[in-house]
């Protein structure tokens, strides 16, 4: 479904990183992206969304080239049919929740999916409220509903739960899984939280300084004492533990 | 009360002044919005040059602007000849010439607040709109402009107020033709020169009160309109 092979230099000569990534994704797959701050996770999402351009490479979605630097192809974000859930939710402050969804929809307020999503996301009672009147969890659900209202072929989520407290986050995990069963869509989720990645995705990759690494096996048994992690999902490519400790596992190990 | 003037003649400079200010503010809102949008989304050298050009009327003496507009619109230059002979547009010593001059002088008062308004909106809102399939125009109309009402109001009122008080450029390119270009600020100067202090007081007092009211309304409205995004 999605094939990406991209290179991009981010930042200046001294403190920047070189993103050099190759990966594929299949239809309906939920892919988790982990990595420390500044590793290039968000940049990768932004590149896939078309919000940033690459220096070289290709991104092909269902056979359609979104980016091909050789052929000078670049499909703008508005033509990619994606959903993007921003870290700060980016709900339009001048619109109510219903208006946010209707604006996003291809059919405006007449789209039955607007009301359906408001119901499914338990936002119907708040549909006429502005974003500033909502709690963090409600904003998160609203941002997700808005991203889904266009039936995107790919949903990109940039640490969508990071601003919420742990209790709300864990509550939302089951809601998100329920939503995925109802609206199966390919998802790329960026998160710092391995538990969240485990709960919400089928497969995870870790990025460090713009390159893909994987979670080494030897940390998995420690985690698996606390979590239902299937260690077979992860591939040990011989990296040492130092590369992984940049991901915040500490709260789980305590 | 004021000898030699009928009420209509007396009030005419005030009508002209407010008509000029209204035309200036409306035109600037239409012209200034896309220009401010472009500048707010530009970077580096282009942005520095654009911002400097926009703010030039703040530091240039109005007579300098007026002098160049006099040359630009007058029959002594090629541009003036083109306007008069080809476009059949005579701007010198006409009301619409005053509007053009006033637009140029009030330009930074409208455009600078609008640039600030565009820049104050989180970039993620524009990006969210683009990922939702919206064009730049749709994003501008439905997302950006409604979220910068305070900046639009401030720019409009500042441009309106500045146009009310415009003197130098108006005098240079409009003169003081009664019922055509003799706006209140010119009338005050005229009446003082003729020692008609009572008439000058009349105009000056009204401009004073109107200017205060306009600023009071802007400050009060801004407090209600501007909410953190």
Tab-separated table of C-alpha atoms in Angstrom:
chain	number	residue	atom	x	y	z
A	1	UNK	CA	0.000	0.000	0.000
A	2	UNK	CA	2.560	2.601	1.135
A	3	UNK	CA	6.148	2.480	-0.006
A	4	UNK	CA	8.523	5.157	1.172
A	5	UNK	CA	12.184	5.646	0.420
A	6	UNK	CA	13.220	9.122	1.465
A	7	UNK	CA	16.195	11.259	2.353
A	8	UNK	CA	16.098	14.636	4.022
A	9	UNK	CA	18.527	16.823	5.932
A	10	UNK	CA	16.937	18.529	8.941
A	11	UNK	CA	18.513	21.379	10.878
A	12	UNK	CA	21.935	22.922	10.448
A	13	UNK	CA	25.298	21.308	9.756
A	14	UNK	CA	26.311	20.850	13.390
A	15	UNK	CA	23.118	19.846	15.171
A	16	UNK	CA	20.970	18.542	12.323
A	17	UNK	CA	20.125	14.970	11.425
A	18	UNK	CA	19.927	13.085	8.156
A	19	UNK	CA	16.660	11.267	7.699
A	20	UNK	CA	17.237	8.189	5.588
A	21	UNK	CA	14.273	5.847	5.711
A	22	UNK	CA	12.930	2.931	3.707
A	23	UNK	CA	9.763	1.204	4.758
A	24	UNK	CA	6.579	-0.353	3.467
A	25	UNK	CA	3.167	-0.565	4.980
A	26	UNK	CA	0.255	-2.778	4.048
A	27	UNK	CA	-3.423	-1.929	3.759
A	28	UNK	CA	-5.148	-1.531	7.129
A	29	UNK	CA	-1.916	-1.888	9.064
A	30	UNK	CA	-1.290	0.120	12.218
A	31	UNK	CA	2.330	1.112	12.445
A	32	UNK	CA	3.868	2.588	15.578
A	33	UNK	CA	6.777	5.003	15.364
A	34	UNK	CA	8.973	5.352	18.433
A	35	UNK	CA	12.138	7.260	19.142
A	36	UNK	CA	13.618	9.942	21.308
A	37	UNK	CA	12.879	13.638	20.800
A	38	UNK	CA	14.542	14.940	17.670
A	39	UNK	CA	14.916	11.480	16.148
A	40	UNK	CA	12.825	12.437	13.105
A	41	UNK	CA	9.464	10.808	13.913
A	42	UNK	CA	7.366	13.934	13.493
A	43	UNK	CA	9.344	14.952	10.410
A	44	UNK	CA	8.546	11.592	8.850
A	45	UNK	CA	4.828	12.107	9.499
A	46	UNK	CA	4.992	15.606	8.063
A	47	UNK	CA	6.798	14.327	4.984
A	48	UNK	CA	4.160	11.642	4.471
A	49	UNK	CA	1.445	14.272	4.849
A	50	UNK	CA	3.146	16.573	2.345
A	51	UNK	CA	3.715	19.303	4.923
A	52	UNK	CA	7.472	19.025	4.329
A	53	UNK	CA	9.408	18.158	1.205
A	54	UNK	CA	12.199	15.620	0.936
A	55	UNK	CA	15.640	16.181	-0.565
A	56	UNK	CA	15.361	12.996	-2.577
A	57	UNK	CA	13.301	9.836	-2.736
A	58	UNK	CA	9.896	8.433	-3.494
A	59	UNK	CA	6.620	7.929	-1.676
A	60	UNK	CA	4.077	5.767	-3.455
A	61	UNK	CA	0.577	5.214	-2.113
A	62	UNK	CA	-1.557	2.484	-3.672
A	63	UNK	CA	0.481	2.778	-6.855
A	64	UNK	CA	0.119	6.557	-7.050
A	65	UNK	CA	3.308	8.541	-6.605
A	66	UNK	CA	2.914	11.208	-3.944
A	67	UNK	CA	6.546	12.192	-4.131
A	68	UNK	CA	9.138	11.377	-6.750
A	69	UNK	CA	12.070	13.752	-6.764
A	70	UNK	CA	13.443	12.280	-10.004
A	71	UNK	CA	10.181	12.897	-11.836
A	72	UNK	CA	9.635	16.154	-9.871
A	73	UNK	CA	6.301	14.839	-8.619
A	74	UNK	CA	4.818	16.320	-5.474
A	75	UNK	CA	1.198	15.816	-4.517
A	76	UNK	CA	0.132	18.560	-2.061
A	77	UNK	CA	-1.418	17.595	1.297
A	78	UNK	CA	-4.877	18.654	0.148
A	79	UNK	CA	-4.819	15.990	-2.598
A	80	UNK	CA	-3.452	13.041	-0.590
A	81	UNK	CA	-6.662	12.024	1.201
A	82	UNK	CA	-5.010	11.646	4.554
A	83	UNK	CA	-6.083	12.350	8.101
A	84	UNK	CA	-3.629	14.076	10.403
A	85	UNK	CA	-4.107	14.315	14.164
A	86	UNK	CA	-1.787	17.031	15.434
A	87	UNK	CA	-0.145	17.037	18.826
A	88	UNK	CA	-1.990	20.267	19.713
A	89	UNK	CA	-5.151	18.924	17.980
A	90	UNK	CA	-5.368	22.031	15.722
A	91	UNK	CA	-9.125	22.315	16.065
A	92	UNK	CA	-10.397	25.504	14.462
A	93	UNK	CA	-11.175	27.814	17.413
A	94	UNK	CA	-13.797	29.846	15.539
A	95	UNK	CA	-15.934	26.782	14.828
A	96	UNK	CA	-17.998	24.516	17.053
A	97	UNK	CA	-17.185	20.811	17.071
A	98	UNK	CA	-19.948	20.102	14.578
A	99	UNK	CA	-18.677	22.886	12.335
A	100	UNK	CA	-15.120	21.550	12.598
A	101	UNK	CA	-16.308	18.180	11.306
A	102	UNK	CA	-18.619	19.668	8.685
A	103	UNK	CA	-15.819	21.884	7.367
A	104	UNK	CA	-13.569	18.849	7.081
A	105	UNK	CA	-16.218	16.742	5.361
A	106	UNK	CA	-16.469	16.669	1.578
A	107	UNK	CA	-20.239	17.057	1.819
A	108	UNK	CA	-20.359	19.728	4.531
A	109	UNK	CA	-22.970	19.619	7.264
A	110	UNK	CA	-25.190	17.368	5.110
A	111	UNK	CA	-22.739	14.493	5.535
A	112	UNK	CA	-24.376	11.867	7.829
A	113	UNK	CA	-20.876	10.837	8.913
A	114	UNK	CA	-20.561	14.094	10.871
A	115	UNK	CA	-23.364	13.142	13.264
A	116	UNK	CA	-22.319	9.493	13.242
A	117	UNK	CA	-18.793	10.320	14.354
A	118	UNK	CA	-20.035	12.757	16.981
A	119	UNK	CA	-22.119	9.902	18.382
A	120	UNK	CA	-19.406	7.260	18.120
A	121	UNK	CA	-16.882	9.537	19.808
A	122	UNK	CA	-19.346	10.454	22.574
A	123	UNK	CA	-19.216	14.093	21.533
A	124	UNK	CA	-22.845	14.618	20.560
A	125	UNK	CA	-23.588	16.506	23.770
A	126	UNK	CA	-20.669	18.851	23.089
A	127	UNK	CA	-21.275	19.281	19.346
A	128	UNK	CA	-22.201	22.944	19.653
A	129	UNK	CA	-19.311	23.864	21.921
A	130	UNK	CA	-16.167	25.638	20.758
A	131	UNK	CA	-12.831	23.825	21.267
A	132	UNK	CA	-11.873	26.151	24.136
A	133	UNK	CA	-14.835	24.777	26.132
A	134	UNK	CA	-13.658	21.151	25.903
A	135	UNK	CA	-11.409	19.012	28.059
A	136	UNK	CA	-8.159	17.546	26.695
A	137	UNK	CA	-9.709	14.125	26.114
A	138	UNK	CA	-12.692	15.632	24.308
A	139	UNK	CA	-10.394	17.694	22.103
A	140	UNK	CA	-8.397	14.600	21.265
A	141	UNK	CA	-11.526	12.679	20.287
A	142	UNK	CA	-12.775	15.655	18.276
A	143	UNK	CA	-9.465	15.895	16.389
A	144	UNK	CA	-9.662	12.198	15.596
A	145	UNK	CA	-13.296	12.456	14.481
A	146	UNK	CA	-12.407	15.364	12.214
A	147	UNK	CA	-9.545	13.407	10.685
A	148	UNK	CA	-11.817	10.405	10.053
A	149	UNK	CA	-14.777	12.265	8.598
A	150	UNK	CA	-13.170	12.329	5.148
A	151	UNK	CA	-12.582	8.540	5.197
A	152	UNK	CA	-8.835	8.953	4.700
A	153	UNK	CA	-6.719	6.199	3.176
A	154	UNK	CA	-3.983	6.897	5.730
A	155	UNK	CA	-4.307	8.322	9.239
A	156	UNK	CA	-1.230	10.009	10.689
A	157	UNK	CA	-1.221	10.657	14.425
A	158	UNK	CA	1.519	12.762	15.991
A	159	UNK	CA	1.633	11.982	19.710
A	160	UNK	CA	-2.105	12.592	19.932
A	161	UNK	CA	-2.366	11.571	23.583
A	162	UNK	CA	0.812	13.116	24.920
A	163	UNK	CA	-0.940	16.129	26.467
A	164	UNK	CA	-3.323	13.949	28.465
A	165	UNK	CA	-2.904	12.438	31.900
A	166	UNK	CA	-2.164	8.733	32.153
A	167	UNK	CA	-5.672	7.775	33.265
A	168	UNK	CA	-7.342	9.528	30.314
A	169	UNK	CA	-4.784	8.061	27.917
A	170	UNK	CA	-5.404	4.481	28.953
A	171	UNK	CA	-9.149	5.073	28.734
A	172	UNK	CA	-8.767	6.391	25.215
A	173	UNK	CA	-6.740	3.362	24.084
A	174	UNK	CA	-9.769	1.082	24.215
A	175	UNK	CA	-11.887	3.754	22.540
A	176	UNK	CA	-9.346	4.079	19.755
A	177	UNK	CA	-9.246	0.328	19.241
A	178	UNK	CA	-13.042	0.225	19.138
A	179	UNK	CA	-12.951	3.014	16.572
A	180	UNK	CA	-10.368	1.184	14.479
A	181	UNK	CA	-12.608	-1.878	14.341
A	182	UNK	CA	-15.444	0.298	13.113
A	183	UNK	CA	-13.389	2.415	10.666
A	184	UNK	CA	-10.454	0.247	9.601
A	185	UNK	CA	-7.862	2.614	8.201
A	186	UNK	CA	-4.098	2.403	7.854
A	187	UNK	CA	-2.540	4.257	10.747
A	188	UNK	CA	0.895	5.575	11.577
A	189	UNK	CA	1.080	6.541	15.237
A	190	UNK	CA	3.968	8.457	16.758
A	191	UNK	CA	4.388	8.039	20.475
A	192	UNK	CA	7.016	8.082	23.197
A	193	UNK	CA	5.037	5.559	25.188
A	194	UNK	CA	5.828	1.876	24.431
A	195	UNK	CA	2.648	0.810	26.210
A	196	UNK	CA	0.621	3.034	23.947
A	197	UNK	CA	2.376	1.698	20.863
A	198	UNK	CA	1.736	-1.829	22.092
A	199	UNK	CA	-1.918	-1.117	22.775
A	200	UNK	CA	-2.698	0.681	19.551
A	201	UNK	CA	-0.503	-0.707	16.774
A	202	UNK	CA	0.239	-3.981	14.986
A	203	UNK	CA	3.910	-3.329	14.402
A	204	UNK	CA	6.398	-0.828	15.744
A	205	UNK	CA	9.598	0.642	14.436
A	206	UNK	CA	12.020	2.798	16.330
A	207	UNK	CA	13.767	5.720	14.726
A	208	UNK	CA	17.048	7.104	15.955
A	209	UNK	CA	18.651	10.127	14.314
A	210	UNK	CA	16.628	9.625	11.164
A	211	UNK	CA	17.364	5.904	10.730
A	212	UNK	CA	15.124	2.945	11.474
A	213	UNK	CA	16.259	0.699	14.297
A	214	UNK	CA	14.191	-1.902	16.140
A	215	UNK	CA	13.534	-2.628	19.798
A	216	UNK	CA	16.116	-5.255	20.885
A	217	UNK	CA	14.721	-8.494	22.227
A	218	UNK	CA	16.438	-8.348	25.545
A	219	UNK	CA	14.343	-5.466	26.840
A	220	UNK	CA	11.109	-7.159	25.844
A	221	UNK	CA	11.063	-9.857	28.552
A	222	UNK	CA	11.418	-7.136	31.169
A	223	UNK	CA	8.505	-5.298	29.712
A	224	UNK	CA	6.507	-8.426	29.090
A	225	UNK	CA	6.318	-9.076	32.826
A	226	UNK	CA	4.061	-6.049	32.951
A	227	UNK	CA	2.571	-6.005	29.492
A	228	UNK	CA	1.133	-8.470	26.982
A	229	UNK	CA	3.885	-7.751	24.483
A	230	UNK	CA	4.442	-10.305	21.769
A	231	UNK	CA	8.183	-10.364	21.492
A	232	UNK	CA	8.008	-12.076	18.143
A	233	UNK	CA	6.710	-8.841	16.676
A	234	UNK	CA	10.024	-7.145	17.201
A	235	UNK	CA	13.185	-7.923	15.359
A	236	UNK	CA	16.570	-7.878	16.951
A	237	UNK	CA	19.012	-6.346	14.579
A	238	UNK	CA	21.892	-6.484	17.041
A	239	UNK	CA	21.672	-2.968	18.384
A	240	UNK	CA	22.880	-2.352	21.873
A	241	UNK	CA	20.727	-1.185	24.751
A	242	UNK	CA	22.056	2.385	24.683
A	243	UNK	CA	20.176	3.094	21.507
A	244	UNK	CA	16.935	2.074	23.103
A	245	UNK	CA	17.267	3.752	26.443
A	246	UNK	CA	16.738	7.048	24.669
A	247	UNK	CA	13.113	5.924	24.518
A	248	UNK	CA	11.467	6.552	27.841
A	249	UNK	CA	10.889	3.114	29.351
A	250	UNK	CA	11.720	4.163	32.890
A	251	UNK	CA	8.180	4.489	34.202
A	252	UNK	CA	7.506	0.924	33.099
A	253	UNK	CA	10.648	-0.521	34.593
A	254	UNK	CA	10.043	0.955	38.025
B	1	UNK	CA	-23.458	81.386	14.784
B	2	UNK	CA	-20.722	81.278	12.186
B	3	UNK	CA	-21.029	84.142	9.757
B	4	UNK	CA	-20.987	83.618	6.002
B	5	UNK	CA	-21.504	79.888	5.993
B	6	UNK	CA	-24.623	77.869	5.526
B	7	UNK	CA	-24.870	74.715	7.616
B	8	UNK	CA	-24.247	72.494	4.574
B	9	UNK	CA	-21.127	74.409	3.609
B	10	UNK	CA	-19.971	74.190	7.186
B	11	UNK	CA	-20.523	70.465	7.423
B	12	UNK	CA	-19.189	69.630	3.979
B	13	UNK	CA	-15.504	69.236	5.041
B	14	UNK	CA	-16.652	66.778	7.716
B	15	UNK	CA	-18.714	64.749	5.213
B	16	UNK	CA	-15.754	64.705	2.830
B	17	UNK	CA	-13.428	63.642	5.638
B	18	UNK	CA	-15.551	60.712	6.736
B	19	UNK	CA	-16.247	59.700	3.127
B	20	UNK	CA	-12.506	59.739	2.466
B	21	UNK	CA	-11.789	57.718	5.616
B	22	UNK	CA	-14.492	55.186	4.792
B	23	UNK	CA	-13.282	54.720	1.191
B	24	UNK	CA	-9.665	54.446	2.391
B	25	UNK	CA	-10.395	51.878	5.103
B	26	UNK	CA	-12.592	49.766	2.808
B	27	UNK	CA	-10.088	49.799	-0.050
B	28	UNK	CA	-7.213	49.049	2.314
B	29	UNK	CA	-9.064	46.113	3.822
B	30	UNK	CA	-9.502	44.606	0.367
B	31	UNK	CA	-5.994	45.409	-0.872
B	32	UNK	CA	-4.176	44.963	2.426
B	33	UNK	CA	-5.460	41.499	3.337
B	34	UNK	CA	-3.846	39.555	0.462
B	35	UNK	CA	-0.671	41.656	0.749
B	36	UNK	CA	-0.435	41.008	4.515
B	37	UNK	CA	-1.097	37.299	3.899
B	38	UNK	CA	1.721	37.139	1.357
B	39	UNK	CA	4.145	39.017	3.614
B	40	UNK	CA	3.247	36.928	6.680
B	41	UNK	CA	3.986	33.767	4.702
B	42	UNK	CA	7.221	35.069	3.157
B	43	UNK	CA	10.659	34.553	4.642
B	44	UNK	CA	14.119	36.065	4.939
B	45	UNK	CA	15.180	38.802	2.552
B	46	UNK	CA	11.822	39.057	0.763
B	47	UNK	CA	10.045	39.536	4.084
B	48	UNK	CA	12.513	42.188	5.262
B	49	UNK	CA	12.183	44.159	2.025
B	50	UNK	CA	8.374	43.829	1.994
B	51	UNK	CA	7.999	44.937	5.614
B	52	UNK	CA	10.301	47.916	4.990
B	53	UNK	CA	8.306	49.038	1.946
B	54	UNK	CA	5.002	48.680	3.795
B	55	UNK	CA	6.256	50.779	6.711
B	56	UNK	CA	7.824	53.543	4.576
B	57	UNK	CA	4.835	55.923	4.975
B	58	UNK	CA	5.390	55.821	8.748
B	59	UNK	CA	8.782	57.489	8.470
B	60	UNK	CA	8.531	59.484	5.244
B	61	UNK	CA	7.292	63.078	5.585
B	62	UNK	CA	3.807	63.206	4.001
B	63	UNK	CA	4.996	66.041	1.794
B	64	UNK	CA	7.586	63.710	0.232
B	65	UNK	CA	4.884	61.193	-0.611
B	66	UNK	CA	2.632	63.990	-1.790
B	67	UNK	CA	5.384	65.389	-4.026
B	68	UNK	CA	5.994	62.059	-5.738
B	69	UNK	CA	2.270	61.413	-6.140
B	70	UNK	CA	1.970	64.908	-7.642
B	71	UNK	CA	4.588	63.932	-10.209
B	72	UNK	CA	3.093	60.477	-10.738
B	73	UNK	CA	-0.432	61.745	-11.390
B	74	UNK	CA	0.473	65.075	-13.029
B	75	UNK	CA	0.694	65.782	-16.765
B	76	UNK	CA	4.407	66.628	-16.492
B	77	UNK	CA	5.448	62.942	-16.344
B	78	UNK	CA	4.909	59.959	-18.667
B	79	UNK	CA	2.920	58.108	-15.991
B	80	UNK	CA	0.648	61.111	-15.498
B	81	UNK	CA	0.186	61.548	-19.262
B	82	UNK	CA	-0.665	57.859	-19.549
B	83	UNK	CA	-3.249	58.110	-16.785
B	84	UNK	CA	-4.845	61.254	-18.240
B	85	UNK	CA	-4.645	60.546	-21.990
B	86	UNK	CA	-4.930	56.746	-22.204
B	87	UNK	CA	-6.811	55.663	-19.077
B	88	UNK	CA	-8.722	58.974	-18.893
B	89	UNK	CA	-8.130	58.998	-15.162
B	90	UNK	CA	-7.570	62.435	-13.695
B	91	UNK	CA	-6.474	62.086	-10.085
B	92	UNK	CA	-4.879	65.418	-9.218
B	93	UNK	CA	-7.201	67.778	-7.350
B	94	UNK	CA	-10.035	65.245	-7.328
B	95	UNK	CA	-11.621	63.297	-4.477
B	96	UNK	CA	-10.448	59.945	-5.890
B	97	UNK	CA	-6.908	61.291	-6.053
B	98	UNK	CA	-7.217	61.976	-2.325
B	99	UNK	CA	-8.387	58.393	-1.795
B	100	UNK	CA	-5.355	57.005	-3.620
B	101	UNK	CA	-2.998	59.256	-1.636
B	102	UNK	CA	-4.728	58.381	1.605
B	103	UNK	CA	-4.515	54.649	0.850
B	104	UNK	CA	-0.753	54.930	0.385
B	105	UNK	CA	-0.285	56.994	3.563
B	106	UNK	CA	-2.488	54.727	5.683
B	107	UNK	CA	-1.072	51.522	4.227
B	108	UNK	CA	1.088	50.508	7.236
B	109	UNK	CA	-1.743	51.222	9.668
B	110	UNK	CA	-3.818	48.500	8.023
B	111	UNK	CA	-1.183	46.057	6.786
B	112	UNK	CA	1.035	45.828	9.876
B	113	UNK	CA	-1.778	44.725	12.250
B	114	UNK	CA	-2.947	42.253	9.609
B	115	UNK	CA	0.563	40.781	9.284
B	116	UNK	CA	0.623	40.419	13.084
B	117	UNK	CA	-2.808	38.781	12.968
B	118	UNK	CA	-1.750	36.210	10.377
B	119	UNK	CA	1.460	35.472	12.260
B	120	UNK	CA	-0.389	34.993	15.552
B	121	UNK	CA	-2.395	32.057	14.207
B	122	UNK	CA	-0.751	28.700	14.964
B	123	UNK	CA	0.739	27.189	11.842
B	124	UNK	CA	-0.901	23.870	12.669
B	125	UNK	CA	-4.336	25.349	11.850
B	126	UNK	CA	-3.252	26.122	8.284
B	127	UNK	CA	-1.633	22.714	8.017
B	128	UNK	CA	-4.723	20.994	9.408
B	129	UNK	CA	-6.869	22.727	6.806
B	130	UNK	CA	-4.545	21.608	4.013
B	131	UNK	CA	-4.598	17.982	5.196
B	132	UNK	CA	-8.401	18.258	5.183
B	133	UNK	CA	-8.290	19.039	1.467
B	134	UNK	CA	-8.906	22.765	1.733
B	135	UNK	CA	-7.457	25.261	-0.747
B	136	UNK	CA	-5.524	28.323	0.396
B	137	UNK	CA	-8.526	30.539	-0.308
B	138	UNK	CA	-10.854	28.287	1.707
B	139	UNK	CA	-8.339	28.285	4.563
B	140	UNK	CA	-8.025	32.073	4.402
B	141	UNK	CA	-11.779	32.678	4.407
B	142	UNK	CA	-12.907	29.982	6.852
B	143	UNK	CA	-9.948	29.596	9.223
B	144	UNK	CA	-7.492	32.493	9.162
B	145	UNK	CA	-9.682	35.598	8.843
B	146	UNK	CA	-12.291	34.511	11.439
B	147	UNK	CA	-9.492	33.873	13.925
B	148	UNK	CA	-7.928	37.322	13.533
B	149	UNK	CA	-10.971	39.541	13.949
B	150	UNK	CA	-9.089	41.679	16.465
B	151	UNK	CA	-6.297	42.422	13.996
B	152	UNK	CA	-8.811	43.201	11.235
B	153	UNK	CA	-10.739	45.566	13.499
B	154	UNK	CA	-7.559	47.263	14.719
B	155	UNK	CA	-6.211	47.708	11.184
B	156	UNK	CA	-9.498	49.032	9.840
B	157	UNK	CA	-9.984	51.523	12.645
B	158	UNK	CA	-6.369	52.706	12.568
B	159	UNK	CA	-6.544	53.203	8.803
B	160	UNK	CA	-9.876	55.009	9.187
B	161	UNK	CA	-8.532	57.248	11.958
B	162	UNK	CA	-5.333	58.020	10.104
B	163	UNK	CA	-7.291	58.946	6.987
B	164	UNK	CA	-9.415	61.354	9.073
B	165	UNK	CA	-6.315	63.228	10.145
B	166	UNK	CA	-4.377	63.087	6.861
B	167	UNK	CA	-3.074	66.538	5.942
B	168	UNK	CA	0.217	66.696	4.038
B	169	UNK	CA	-0.522	64.388	1.133
B	170	UNK	CA	-4.091	65.678	0.867
B	171	UNK	CA	-2.876	69.256	0.575
B	172	UNK	CA	-0.194	68.354	-1.974
B	173	UNK	CA	-2.375	66.392	-4.399
B	174	UNK	CA	-5.843	67.726	-3.595
B	175	UNK	CA	-5.407	71.345	-2.666
B	176	UNK	CA	-8.416	72.823	-0.894
B	177	UNK	CA	-11.209	72.913	-3.414
B	178	UNK	CA	-14.512	73.388	-1.521
B	179	UNK	CA	-16.857	70.366	-1.738
B	180	UNK	CA	-14.214	68.396	-3.646
B	181	UNK	CA	-10.980	68.137	-1.704
B	182	UNK	CA	-11.359	70.503	1.264
B	183	UNK	CA	-11.442	67.938	4.063
B	184	UNK	CA	-11.687	68.876	7.764
B	185	UNK	CA	-7.943	68.888	8.469
B	186	UNK	CA	-7.397	71.313	5.573
B	187	UNK	CA	-10.418	73.354	6.643
B	188	UNK	CA	-8.976	73.781	10.152
B	189	UNK	CA	-5.680	75.042	8.715
B	190	UNK	CA	-7.598	77.332	6.348
B	191	UNK	CA	-9.827	78.775	9.045
B	192	UNK	CA	-6.901	79.392	11.403
B	193	UNK	CA	-5.051	81.222	8.640
B	194	UNK	CA	-8.138	83.384	8.193
B	195	UNK	CA	-8.445	83.921	11.994
B	196	UNK	CA	-11.822	82.113	12.049
B	197	UNK	CA	-10.990	80.371	15.308
B	198	UNK	CA	-14.600	79.506	16.102
B	199	UNK	CA	-14.981	77.484	12.885
B	200	UNK	CA	-11.585	75.898	13.447
B	201	UNK	CA	-12.735	74.940	16.957
B	202	UNK	CA	-15.862	73.381	15.514
B	203	UNK	CA	-13.944	71.095	13.151
B	204	UNK	CA	-11.110	70.379	15.576
B	205	UNK	CA	-13.513	69.550	18.405
B	206	UNK	CA	-15.467	67.088	16.283
B	207	UNK	CA	-12.273	65.378	15.035
B	208	UNK	CA	-11.000	65.248	18.614
B	209	UNK	CA	-14.157	63.559	19.927
B	210	UNK	CA	-14.458	61.198	16.962
B	211	UNK	CA	-10.810	60.130	17.268
B	212	UNK	CA	-11.244	59.401	20.967
B	213	UNK	CA	-14.473	57.469	20.402
B	214	UNK	CA	-12.919	55.393	17.640
B	215	UNK	CA	-9.957	54.385	19.804
B	216	UNK	CA	-12.235	53.720	22.782
B	217	UNK	CA	-14.417	51.430	20.668
B	218	UNK	CA	-11.358	49.576	19.306
B	219	UNK	CA	-9.943	48.979	22.767
B	220	UNK	CA	-13.282	47.841	24.181
B	221	UNK	CA	-14.081	45.606	21.214
B	222	UNK	CA	-10.614	44.077	21.137
B	223	UNK	CA	-10.954	43.010	24.736
B	224	UNK	CA	-14.166	41.171	23.808
B	225	UNK	CA	-13.043	39.788	20.451
B	226	UNK	CA	-9.496	38.687	21.091
B	227	UNK	CA	-9.446	35.317	22.752
B	228	UNK	CA	-6.358	33.144	23.039
B	229	UNK	CA	-6.126	30.475	20.333
